[in-house]
mmCIF file of C-alpha atoms in Angstrom:
data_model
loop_
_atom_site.group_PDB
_atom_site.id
_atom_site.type_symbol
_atom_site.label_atom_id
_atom_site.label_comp_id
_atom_site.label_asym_id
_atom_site.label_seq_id
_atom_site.Cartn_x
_atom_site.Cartn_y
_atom_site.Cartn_z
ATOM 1 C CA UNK A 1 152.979 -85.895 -108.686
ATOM 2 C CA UNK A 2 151.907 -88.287 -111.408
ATOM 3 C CA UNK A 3 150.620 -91.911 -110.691
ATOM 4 C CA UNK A 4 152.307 -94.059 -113.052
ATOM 5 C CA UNK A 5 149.730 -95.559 -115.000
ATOM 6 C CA UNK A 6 149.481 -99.870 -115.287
ATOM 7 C CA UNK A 7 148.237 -99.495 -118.606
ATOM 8 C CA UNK A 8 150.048 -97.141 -120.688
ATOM 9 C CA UNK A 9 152.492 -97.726 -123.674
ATOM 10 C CA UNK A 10 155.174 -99.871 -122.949
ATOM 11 C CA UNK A 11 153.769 -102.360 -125.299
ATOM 12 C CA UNK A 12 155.679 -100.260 -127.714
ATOM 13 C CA UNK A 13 158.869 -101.931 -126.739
ATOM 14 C CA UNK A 14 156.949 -105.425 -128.501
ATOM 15 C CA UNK A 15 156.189 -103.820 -131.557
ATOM 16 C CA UNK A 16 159.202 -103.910 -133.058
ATOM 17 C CA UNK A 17 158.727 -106.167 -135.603
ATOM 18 C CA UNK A 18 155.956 -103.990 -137.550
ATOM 19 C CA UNK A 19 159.408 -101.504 -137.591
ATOM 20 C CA UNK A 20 157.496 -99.133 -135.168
ATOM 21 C CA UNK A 21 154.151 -98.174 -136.917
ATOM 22 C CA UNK A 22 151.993 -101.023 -134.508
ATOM 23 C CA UNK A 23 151.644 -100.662 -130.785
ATOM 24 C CA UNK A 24 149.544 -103.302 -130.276
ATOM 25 C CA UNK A 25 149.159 -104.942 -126.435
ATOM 26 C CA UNK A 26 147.264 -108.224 -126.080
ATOM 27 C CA UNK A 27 148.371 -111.807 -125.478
ATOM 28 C CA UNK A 28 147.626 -112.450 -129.680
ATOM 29 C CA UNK A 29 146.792 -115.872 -131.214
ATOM 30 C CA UNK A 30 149.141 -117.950 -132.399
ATOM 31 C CA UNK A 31 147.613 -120.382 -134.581
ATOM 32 C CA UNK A 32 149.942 -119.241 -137.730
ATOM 33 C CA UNK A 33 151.218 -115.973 -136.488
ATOM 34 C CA UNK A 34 155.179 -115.351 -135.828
ATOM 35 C CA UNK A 35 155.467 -111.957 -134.798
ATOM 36 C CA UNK A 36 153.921 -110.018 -132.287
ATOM 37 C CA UNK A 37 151.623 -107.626 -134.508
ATOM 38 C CA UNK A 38 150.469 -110.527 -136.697
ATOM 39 C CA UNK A 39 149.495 -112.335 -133.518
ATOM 40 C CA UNK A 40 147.649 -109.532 -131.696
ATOM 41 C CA UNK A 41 145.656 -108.843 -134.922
ATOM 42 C CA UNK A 42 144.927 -112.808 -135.202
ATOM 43 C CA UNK A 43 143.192 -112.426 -131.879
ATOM 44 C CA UNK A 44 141.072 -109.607 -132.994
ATOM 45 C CA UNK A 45 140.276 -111.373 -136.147
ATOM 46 C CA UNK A 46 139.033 -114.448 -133.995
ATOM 47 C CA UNK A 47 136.778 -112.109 -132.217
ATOM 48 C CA UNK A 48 135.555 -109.772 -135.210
ATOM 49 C CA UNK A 49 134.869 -112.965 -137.275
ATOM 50 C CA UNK A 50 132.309 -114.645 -134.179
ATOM 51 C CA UNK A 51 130.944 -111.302 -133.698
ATOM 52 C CA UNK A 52 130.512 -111.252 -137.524
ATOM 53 C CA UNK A 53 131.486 -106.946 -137.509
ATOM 54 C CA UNK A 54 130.999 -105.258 -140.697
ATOM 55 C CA UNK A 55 130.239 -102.196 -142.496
ATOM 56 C CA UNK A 56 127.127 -101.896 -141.063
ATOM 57 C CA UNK A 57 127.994 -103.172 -137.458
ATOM 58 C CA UNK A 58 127.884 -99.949 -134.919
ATOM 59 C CA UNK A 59 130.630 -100.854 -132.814
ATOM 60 C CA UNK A 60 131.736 -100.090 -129.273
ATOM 61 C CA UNK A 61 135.066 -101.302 -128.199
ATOM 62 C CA UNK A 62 136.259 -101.088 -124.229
ATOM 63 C CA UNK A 63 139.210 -101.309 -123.356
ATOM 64 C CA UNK A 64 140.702 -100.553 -127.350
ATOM 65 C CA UNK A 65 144.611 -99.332 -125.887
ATOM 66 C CA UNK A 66 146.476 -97.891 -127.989
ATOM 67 C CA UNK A 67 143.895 -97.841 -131.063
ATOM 68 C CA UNK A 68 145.672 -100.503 -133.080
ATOM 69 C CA UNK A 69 142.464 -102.679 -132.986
ATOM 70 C CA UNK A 70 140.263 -99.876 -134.041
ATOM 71 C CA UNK A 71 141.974 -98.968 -137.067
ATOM 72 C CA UNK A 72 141.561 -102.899 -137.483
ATOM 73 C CA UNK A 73 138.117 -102.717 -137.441
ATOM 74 C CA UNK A 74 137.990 -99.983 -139.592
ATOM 75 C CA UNK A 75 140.937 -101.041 -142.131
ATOM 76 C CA UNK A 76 140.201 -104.736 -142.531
ATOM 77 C CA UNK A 77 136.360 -105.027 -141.700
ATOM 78 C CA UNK A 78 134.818 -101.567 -142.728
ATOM 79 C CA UNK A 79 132.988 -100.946 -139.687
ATOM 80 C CA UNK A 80 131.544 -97.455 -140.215
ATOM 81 C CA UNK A 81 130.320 -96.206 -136.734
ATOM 82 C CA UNK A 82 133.197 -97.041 -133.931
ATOM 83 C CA UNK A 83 133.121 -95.361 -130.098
ATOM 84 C CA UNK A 84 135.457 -96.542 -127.329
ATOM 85 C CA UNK A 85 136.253 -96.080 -123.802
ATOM 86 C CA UNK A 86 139.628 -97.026 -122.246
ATOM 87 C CA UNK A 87 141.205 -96.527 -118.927
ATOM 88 C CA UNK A 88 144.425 -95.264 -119.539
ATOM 89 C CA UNK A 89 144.729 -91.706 -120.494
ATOM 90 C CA UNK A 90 148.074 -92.028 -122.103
ATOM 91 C CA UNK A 91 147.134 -94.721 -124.389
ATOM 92 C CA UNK A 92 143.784 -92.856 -125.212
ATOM 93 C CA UNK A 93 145.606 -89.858 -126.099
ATOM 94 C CA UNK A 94 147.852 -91.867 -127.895
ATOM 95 C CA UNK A 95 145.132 -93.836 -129.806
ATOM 96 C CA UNK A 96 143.386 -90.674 -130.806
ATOM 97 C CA UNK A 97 146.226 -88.628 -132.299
ATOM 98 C CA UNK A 98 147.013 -91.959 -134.414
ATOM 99 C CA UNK A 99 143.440 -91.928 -135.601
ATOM 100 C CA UNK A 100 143.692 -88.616 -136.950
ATOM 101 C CA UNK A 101 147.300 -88.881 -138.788
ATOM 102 C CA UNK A 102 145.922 -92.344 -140.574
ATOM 103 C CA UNK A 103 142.898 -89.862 -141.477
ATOM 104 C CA UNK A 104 139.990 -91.471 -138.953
ATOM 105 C CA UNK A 105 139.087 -88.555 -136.959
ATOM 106 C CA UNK A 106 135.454 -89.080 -136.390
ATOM 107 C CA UNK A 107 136.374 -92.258 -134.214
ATOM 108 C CA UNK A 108 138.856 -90.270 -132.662
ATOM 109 C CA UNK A 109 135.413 -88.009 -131.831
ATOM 110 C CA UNK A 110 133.815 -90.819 -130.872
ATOM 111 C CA UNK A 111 136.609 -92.383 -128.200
ATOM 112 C CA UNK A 112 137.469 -91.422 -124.919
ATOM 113 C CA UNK A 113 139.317 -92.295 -121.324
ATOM 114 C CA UNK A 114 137.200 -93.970 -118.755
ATOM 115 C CA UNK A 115 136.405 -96.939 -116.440
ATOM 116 C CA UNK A 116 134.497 -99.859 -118.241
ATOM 117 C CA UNK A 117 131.369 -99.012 -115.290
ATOM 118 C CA UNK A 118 130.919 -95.982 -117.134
ATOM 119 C CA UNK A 119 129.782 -97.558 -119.844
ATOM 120 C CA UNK A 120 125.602 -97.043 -119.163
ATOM 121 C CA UNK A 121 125.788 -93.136 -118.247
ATOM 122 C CA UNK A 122 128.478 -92.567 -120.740
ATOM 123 C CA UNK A 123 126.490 -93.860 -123.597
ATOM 124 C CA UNK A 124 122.564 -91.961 -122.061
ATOM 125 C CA UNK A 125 124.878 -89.001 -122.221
ATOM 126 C CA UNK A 126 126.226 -89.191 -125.821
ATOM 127 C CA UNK A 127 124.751 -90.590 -126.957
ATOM 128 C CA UNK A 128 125.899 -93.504 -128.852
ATOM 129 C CA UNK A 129 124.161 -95.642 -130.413
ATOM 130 C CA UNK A 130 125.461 -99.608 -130.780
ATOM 131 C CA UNK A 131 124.507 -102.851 -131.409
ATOM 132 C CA UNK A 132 127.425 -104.957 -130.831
ATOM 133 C CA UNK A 133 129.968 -104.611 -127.585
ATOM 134 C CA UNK A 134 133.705 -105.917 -127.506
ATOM 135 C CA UNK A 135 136.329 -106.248 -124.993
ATOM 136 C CA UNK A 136 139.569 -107.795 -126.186
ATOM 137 C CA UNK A 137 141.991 -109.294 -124.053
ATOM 138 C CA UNK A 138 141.378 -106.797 -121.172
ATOM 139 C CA UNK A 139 137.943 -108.125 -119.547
ATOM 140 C CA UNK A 140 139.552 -109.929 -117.071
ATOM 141 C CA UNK A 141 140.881 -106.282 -115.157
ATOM 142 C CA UNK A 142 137.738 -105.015 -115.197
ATOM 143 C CA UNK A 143 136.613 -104.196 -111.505
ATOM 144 C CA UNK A 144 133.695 -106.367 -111.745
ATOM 145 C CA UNK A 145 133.111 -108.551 -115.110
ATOM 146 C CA UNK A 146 129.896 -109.387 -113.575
ATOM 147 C CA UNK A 147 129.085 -106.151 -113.312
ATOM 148 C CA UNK A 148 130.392 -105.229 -117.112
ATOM 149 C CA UNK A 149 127.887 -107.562 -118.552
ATOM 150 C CA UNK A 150 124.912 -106.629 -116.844
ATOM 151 C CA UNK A 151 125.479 -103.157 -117.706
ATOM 152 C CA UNK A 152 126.064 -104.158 -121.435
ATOM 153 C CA UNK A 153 122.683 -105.578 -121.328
ATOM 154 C CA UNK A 154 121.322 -102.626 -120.586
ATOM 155 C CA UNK A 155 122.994 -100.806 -123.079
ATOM 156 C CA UNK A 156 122.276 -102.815 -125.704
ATOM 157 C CA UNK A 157 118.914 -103.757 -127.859
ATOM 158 C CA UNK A 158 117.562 -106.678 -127.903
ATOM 159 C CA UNK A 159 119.729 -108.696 -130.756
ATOM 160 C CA UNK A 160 122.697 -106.812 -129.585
ATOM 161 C CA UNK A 161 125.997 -108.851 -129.188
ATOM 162 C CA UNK A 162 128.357 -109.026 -126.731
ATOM 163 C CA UNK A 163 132.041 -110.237 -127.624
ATOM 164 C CA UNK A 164 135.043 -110.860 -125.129
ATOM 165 C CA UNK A 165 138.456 -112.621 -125.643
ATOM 166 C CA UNK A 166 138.858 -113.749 -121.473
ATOM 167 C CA UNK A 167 140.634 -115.793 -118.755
ATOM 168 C CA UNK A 168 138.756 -118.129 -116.669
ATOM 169 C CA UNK A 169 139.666 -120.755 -114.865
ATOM 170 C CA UNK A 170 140.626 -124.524 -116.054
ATOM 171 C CA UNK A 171 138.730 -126.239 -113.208
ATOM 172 C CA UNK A 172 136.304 -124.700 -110.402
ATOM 173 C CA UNK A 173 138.614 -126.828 -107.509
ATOM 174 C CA UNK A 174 142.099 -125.846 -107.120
ATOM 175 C CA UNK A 175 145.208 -127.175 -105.598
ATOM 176 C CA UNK A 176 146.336 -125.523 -102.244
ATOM 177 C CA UNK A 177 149.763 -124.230 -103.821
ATOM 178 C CA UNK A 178 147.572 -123.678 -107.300
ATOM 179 C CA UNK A 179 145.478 -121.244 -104.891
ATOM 180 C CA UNK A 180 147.615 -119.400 -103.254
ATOM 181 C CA UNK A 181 149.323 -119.011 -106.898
ATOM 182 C CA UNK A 182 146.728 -117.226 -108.403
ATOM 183 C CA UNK A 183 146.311 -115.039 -105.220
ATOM 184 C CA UNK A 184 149.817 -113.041 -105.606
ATOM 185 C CA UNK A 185 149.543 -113.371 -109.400
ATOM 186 C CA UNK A 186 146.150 -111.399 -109.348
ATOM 187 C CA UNK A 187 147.222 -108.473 -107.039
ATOM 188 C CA UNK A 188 149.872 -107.961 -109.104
ATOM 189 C CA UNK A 189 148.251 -107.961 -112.545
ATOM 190 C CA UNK A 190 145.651 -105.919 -111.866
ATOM 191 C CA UNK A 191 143.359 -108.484 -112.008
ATOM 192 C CA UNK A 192 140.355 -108.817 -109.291
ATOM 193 C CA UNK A 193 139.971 -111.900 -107.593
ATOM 194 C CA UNK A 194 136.018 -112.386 -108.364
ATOM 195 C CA UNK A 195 136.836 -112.225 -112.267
ATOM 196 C CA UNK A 196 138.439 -115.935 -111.750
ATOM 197 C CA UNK A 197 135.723 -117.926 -112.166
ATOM 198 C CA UNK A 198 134.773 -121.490 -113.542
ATOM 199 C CA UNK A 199 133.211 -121.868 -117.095
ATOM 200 C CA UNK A 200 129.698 -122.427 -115.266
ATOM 201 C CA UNK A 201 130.029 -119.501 -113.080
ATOM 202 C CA UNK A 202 130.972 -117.812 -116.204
ATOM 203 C CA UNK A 203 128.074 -118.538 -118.251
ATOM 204 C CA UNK A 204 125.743 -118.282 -115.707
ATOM 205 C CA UNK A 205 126.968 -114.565 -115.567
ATOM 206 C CA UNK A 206 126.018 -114.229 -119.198
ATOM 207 C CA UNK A 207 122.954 -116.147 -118.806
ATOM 208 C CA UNK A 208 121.667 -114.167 -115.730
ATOM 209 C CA UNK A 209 122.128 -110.632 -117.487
ATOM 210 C CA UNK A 210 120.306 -112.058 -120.298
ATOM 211 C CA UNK A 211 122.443 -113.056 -123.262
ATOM 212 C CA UNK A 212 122.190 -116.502 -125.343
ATOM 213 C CA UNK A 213 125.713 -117.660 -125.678
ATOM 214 C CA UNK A 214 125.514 -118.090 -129.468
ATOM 215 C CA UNK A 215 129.814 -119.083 -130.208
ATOM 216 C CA UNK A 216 132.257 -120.367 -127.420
ATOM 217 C CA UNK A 217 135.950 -121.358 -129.024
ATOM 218 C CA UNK A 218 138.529 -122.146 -126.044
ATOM 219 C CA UNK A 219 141.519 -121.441 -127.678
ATOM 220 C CA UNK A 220 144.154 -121.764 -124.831
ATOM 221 C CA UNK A 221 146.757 -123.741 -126.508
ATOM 222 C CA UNK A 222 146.722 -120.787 -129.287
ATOM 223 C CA UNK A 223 147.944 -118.313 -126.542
ATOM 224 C CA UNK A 224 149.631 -118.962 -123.261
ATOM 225 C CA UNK A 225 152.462 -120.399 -124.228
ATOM 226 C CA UNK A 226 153.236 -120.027 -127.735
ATOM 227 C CA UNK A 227 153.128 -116.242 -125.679
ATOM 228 C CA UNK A 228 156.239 -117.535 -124.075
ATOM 229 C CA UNK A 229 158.125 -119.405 -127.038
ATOM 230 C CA UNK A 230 157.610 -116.050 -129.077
ATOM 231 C CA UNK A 231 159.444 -113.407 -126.515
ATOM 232 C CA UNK A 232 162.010 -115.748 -126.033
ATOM 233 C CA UNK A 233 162.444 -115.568 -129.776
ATOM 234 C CA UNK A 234 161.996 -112.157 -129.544
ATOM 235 C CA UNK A 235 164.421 -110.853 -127.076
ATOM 236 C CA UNK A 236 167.262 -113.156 -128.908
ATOM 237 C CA UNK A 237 166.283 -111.346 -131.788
ATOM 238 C CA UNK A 238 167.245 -108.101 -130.706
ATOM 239 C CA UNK A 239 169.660 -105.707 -130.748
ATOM 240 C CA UNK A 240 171.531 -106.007 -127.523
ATOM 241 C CA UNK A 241 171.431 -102.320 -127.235
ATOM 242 C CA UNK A 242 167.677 -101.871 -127.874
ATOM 243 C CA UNK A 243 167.086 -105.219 -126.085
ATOM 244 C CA UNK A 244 168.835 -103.789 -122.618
ATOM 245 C CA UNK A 245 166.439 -100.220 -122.492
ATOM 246 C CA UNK A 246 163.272 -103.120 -122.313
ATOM 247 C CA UNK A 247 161.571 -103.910 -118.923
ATOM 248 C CA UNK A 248 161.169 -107.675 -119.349
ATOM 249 C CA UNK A 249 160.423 -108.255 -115.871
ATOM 250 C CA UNK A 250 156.485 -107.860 -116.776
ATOM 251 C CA UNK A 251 156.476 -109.838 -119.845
ATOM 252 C CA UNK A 252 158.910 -112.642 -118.802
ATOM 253 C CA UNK A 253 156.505 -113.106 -115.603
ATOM 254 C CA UNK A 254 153.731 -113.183 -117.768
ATOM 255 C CA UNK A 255 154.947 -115.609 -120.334
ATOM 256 C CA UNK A 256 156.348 -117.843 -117.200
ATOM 257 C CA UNK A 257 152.791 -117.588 -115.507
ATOM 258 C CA UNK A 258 150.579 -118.331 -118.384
ATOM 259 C CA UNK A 259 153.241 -121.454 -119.255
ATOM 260 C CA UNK A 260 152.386 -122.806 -115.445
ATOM 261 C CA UNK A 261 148.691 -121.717 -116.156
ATOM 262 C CA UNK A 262 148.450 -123.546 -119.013
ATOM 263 C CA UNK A 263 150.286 -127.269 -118.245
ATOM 264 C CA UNK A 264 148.737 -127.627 -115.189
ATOM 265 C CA UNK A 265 144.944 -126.573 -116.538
ATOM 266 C CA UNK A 266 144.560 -123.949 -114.124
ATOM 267 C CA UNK A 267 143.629 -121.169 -116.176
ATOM 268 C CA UNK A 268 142.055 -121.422 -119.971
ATOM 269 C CA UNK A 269 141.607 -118.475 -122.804
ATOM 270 C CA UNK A 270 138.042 -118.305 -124.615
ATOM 271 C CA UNK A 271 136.450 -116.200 -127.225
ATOM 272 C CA UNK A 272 132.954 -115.807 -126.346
ATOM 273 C CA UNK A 273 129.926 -113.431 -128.139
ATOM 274 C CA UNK A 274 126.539 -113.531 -126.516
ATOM 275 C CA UNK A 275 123.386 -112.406 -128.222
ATOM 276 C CA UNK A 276 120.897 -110.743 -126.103
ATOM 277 C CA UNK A 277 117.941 -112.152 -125.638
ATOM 278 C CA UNK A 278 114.144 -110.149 -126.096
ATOM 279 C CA UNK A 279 112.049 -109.288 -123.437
ATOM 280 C CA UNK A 280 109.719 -111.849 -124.312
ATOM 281 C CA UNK A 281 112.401 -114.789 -124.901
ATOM 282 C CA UNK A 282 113.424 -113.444 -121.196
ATOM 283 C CA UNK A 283 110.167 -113.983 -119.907
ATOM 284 C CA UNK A 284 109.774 -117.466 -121.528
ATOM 285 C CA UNK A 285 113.113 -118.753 -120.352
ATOM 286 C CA UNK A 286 111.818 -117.657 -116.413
ATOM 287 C CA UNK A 287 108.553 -119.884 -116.894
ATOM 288 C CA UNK A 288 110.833 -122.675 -117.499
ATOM 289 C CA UNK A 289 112.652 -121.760 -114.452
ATOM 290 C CA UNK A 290 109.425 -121.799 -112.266
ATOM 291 C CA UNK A 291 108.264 -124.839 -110.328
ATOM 292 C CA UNK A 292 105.045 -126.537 -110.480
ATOM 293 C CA UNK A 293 104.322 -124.439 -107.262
ATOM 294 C CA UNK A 294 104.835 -121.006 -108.792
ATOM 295 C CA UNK A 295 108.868 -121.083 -106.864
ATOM 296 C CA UNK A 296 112.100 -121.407 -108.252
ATOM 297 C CA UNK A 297 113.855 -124.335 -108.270
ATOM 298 C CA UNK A 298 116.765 -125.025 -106.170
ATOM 299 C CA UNK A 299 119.670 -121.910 -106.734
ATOM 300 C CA UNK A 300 123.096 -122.977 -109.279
ATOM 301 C CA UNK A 301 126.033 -123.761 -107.818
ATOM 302 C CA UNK A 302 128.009 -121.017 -108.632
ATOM 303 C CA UNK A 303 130.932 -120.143 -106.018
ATOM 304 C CA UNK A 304 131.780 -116.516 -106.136
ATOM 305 C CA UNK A 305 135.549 -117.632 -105.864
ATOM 306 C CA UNK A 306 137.586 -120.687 -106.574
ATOM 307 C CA UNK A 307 137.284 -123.374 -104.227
ATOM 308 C CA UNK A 308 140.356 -124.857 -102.747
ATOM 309 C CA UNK A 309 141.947 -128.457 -102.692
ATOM 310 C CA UNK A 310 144.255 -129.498 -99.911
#
């Protein structure tokens, strides 16, 4: 028997708009966009343009679904040398047989299924080369972001960038009810409870596996709930008859979390790239860390989970 998959391609059912040829599946950026495809690609273009890809850029993406984004990368910035992982199998599949028919088979060769901590032996096994990492709108259901970032570090050179488009949270103290929110919310989505963390906790993670936060953009009120106002739009728009074979129960919990999220600061939506630092500039930033006496100073606060508010 089959285990349904939690990623796989009912995004589909969003695309409508582009009349069928998009399957896009991220939250998008609204800024100027009014359909779903336009919005999606916005948010890649926010990340491409901090990560500054181009021709010459050797890319991996993780977590690409269903290969929209990497015929973006390809299409609108030129990058020449793309390799992906992604969990699902049926959007992998997917993604590769629409990389051939648009005429991109050698990043179909280059793409496969797999968990994001297969990243280090997948790419000493290629191999494949890169020097800039991405993760768009899918860090956050990773089994351990922490993890993720240490183990681009060591995949990258020294120079290399990291880029992610990512939840964290609004505030580091939360409300009881705000708590216990986010608790049923995260089972549900997929989305482990250690990956909420504050925007210290957050950096120090960067900072610890040794990148130099080089651009940070919080761009929350471009998401969460202009999310909302669009599939409101969007299921009005419909046909009734197309509109009824939809599952909304997903995406109108989504838009209706995010909303909450969102008004009551609880959660925020950032586009961060990270440059990683040289051995040496690694080396020099530990000095400064050192006390007079040879011993590190006192340890960050950095709670591993959200602290709570009665």
């Amino acid at each position: 028997m089959t285990v349904p998959e939690f990623h796989d391609l009912a995004e589909a059912a969003l695309n409508h708009e582009s009349g069928g040829w998009t399957c896009w599946g991220n939250l998008g950026c609204w800024a100027q966009a009014r359909t779903y495809p336009d919005a999606c690609a916005a948010l890649a273009d926010e990340l491409a343009t901090a990560l500054q890809l181009n021709p010459r850029t050797h890319l991996i993406d993780i977590g690409f679904g269903s290969g929209d984004q990497l015929l973006h990368w390809r299409t609108r910035y030129g990058v020449r040398h793309i390799a992906g992982l992604n969990l699902s199998h049926s959007q992998t599949d997917f993604a590769k047989q629409r990389l051939v028919d648009h005429g991109h088979a050698d990043i179909a060769g280059c793409i496969r299924q797999g968990d994001a901590s297969e990243l280090p032996t997948w790419v000493a096994a290629a191999p494949v080369a890169a020097d800039t990492i991405l993760a768009l709108d899918c860090a956050y259901h990773f089994g351990s972001r922490q993890n993720f970032v240490a183990d681009v570090a060591q995949v990258l050179p020294a120079g290399g960038r990291l880029g992610m488009t990512d939840i964290i949270l609004g505030r580091p103290r939360l409300k009881l009810h705000e708590h216990a929110a986010l608790r049923v919310i995260s089972r549900l989505s997929h989305l482990p409870w250690n990956n909420l963390q504050s925007e210290d906790r957050y950096r120090g993670v960067w900072h610890a596996a040794g990148f130099e936060l080089e651009s940070w953009a919080d761009i929350t009120d471009q998401v969460f709930e202009p999310f909302g106002d669009w599939l409101t739009r969007y299921q009005a728009s419909l046909d009734p008859e197309v509109a009824r074979r939809i599952r909304w129960t997903k995406y109108n919990a989504t838009a209706g979390f995010l909303r909450w999220a969102a008004r009551n600061g609880v959660l925020r939506y950032v586009v961060c790239v990270g440059r990683k630092r040289s051995r040496a500039a690694r080396g020099r930033r530990q000095a400064r860390l050192l006390g007079a006496d040879g011993g590190y100073g006192p340890p960050l606060d950095l709670p591993a989970t959200p602290r709570v508010l009665a």
